[in-house]
Coordinates of C-alpha atoms in Angstrom, one line a residue:
M1 CA -18.0 -8.8 3.8
R2 CA -16.0 -5.6 4.9
K3 CA -14.0 -6.4 7.8
S4 CA -13.0 -9.4 5.7
I5 CA -11.5 -7.0 2.9
L6 CA -9.8 -5.3 5.3
I7 CA -8.7 -8.3 7.4
L8 CA -7.1 -9.7 3.7
S9 CA -5.8 -6.3 2.7
L10 CA -3.7 -5.9 7.3
V11 CA -2.5 -9.6 5.9
T12 CA -1.2 -8.9 2.4
M13 CA 0.9 -5.5 3.8
F14 CA 2.4 -7.2 6.7
I15 CA 3.9 -10.3 3.9
G16 CA 4.8 -7.2 1.4
A17 CA 7.2 -5.9 4.8
A18 CA 8.3 -8.8 5.8
A19 CA 9.8 -9.6 2.4
F20 CA 10.6 -6.4 1.4
I21 CA 13.5 -6.4 5.5
V22 CA 14.5 -9.8 4.5
A23 CA 14.9 -8.6 0.8
A24 CA 17.4 -5.9 2.3
D25 CA 19.1 -7.9 4.9
T26 CA 19.5 -10.7 2.2
A27 CA 22.0 -7.5 -0.1
A28 CA 23.3 -6.3 2.7
A29 CA 24.9 -10.2 3.8
K30 CA 26.2 -10.0 0.7
P31 CA 30.2 -9.1 0.9
Q32 CA 31.9 -6.5 -1.7
T33 CA 33.9 -7.5 -4.5
T34 CA 33.7 -5.3 -7.2
C35 CA 34.9 -1.9 -7.6
P36 CA 31.7 1.1 -7.6
V37 CA 33.6 3.2 -10.4
T38 CA 35.0 0.9 -12.2
G39 CA 34.0 -3.3 -11.8
N40 CA 37.6 -4.7 -11.7
P41 CA 38.5 -6.7 -8.8
I42 CA 38.3 -4.7 -5.5
D43 CA 42.5 -4.4 -3.4
K44 CA 42.0 -4.6 0.5
A45 CA 44.3 -1.9 0.7
V46 CA 42.1 0.9 -0.8
H47 CA 39.3 1.6 1.2
I48 CA 36.9 4.3 2.5
D49 CA 34.5 4.4 5.9
F50 CA 31.6 5.9 4.6
Q51 CA 28.1 5.6 6.9
G52 CA 29.8 4.0 8.8
Q53 CA 30.5 1.6 5.7
R54 CA 33.7 0.6 4.6
I55 CA 34.2 0.4 0.7
Y56 CA 36.8 -1.1 -0.6
F57 CA 37.9 0.0 -4.7
C58 CA 41.0 -1.0 -6.9
C59 CA 43.4 1.6 -6.8
T60 CA 43.9 4.5 -5.8
Q61 CA 42.4 6.5 -9.0

């Protein structure tokens, strides 16, 4: 009985971890379309590079 509970717990943890990894990859794959400050559409000419990622803005203000 204890062995069954242990195995079930481990399987549940692995499934949860796999779902978390897949969700993180899906969120990272979406291109940025709105300014993180104002919510307006982005201008590809206005950007900064921060921690290895390019972040776009709608204006320089």
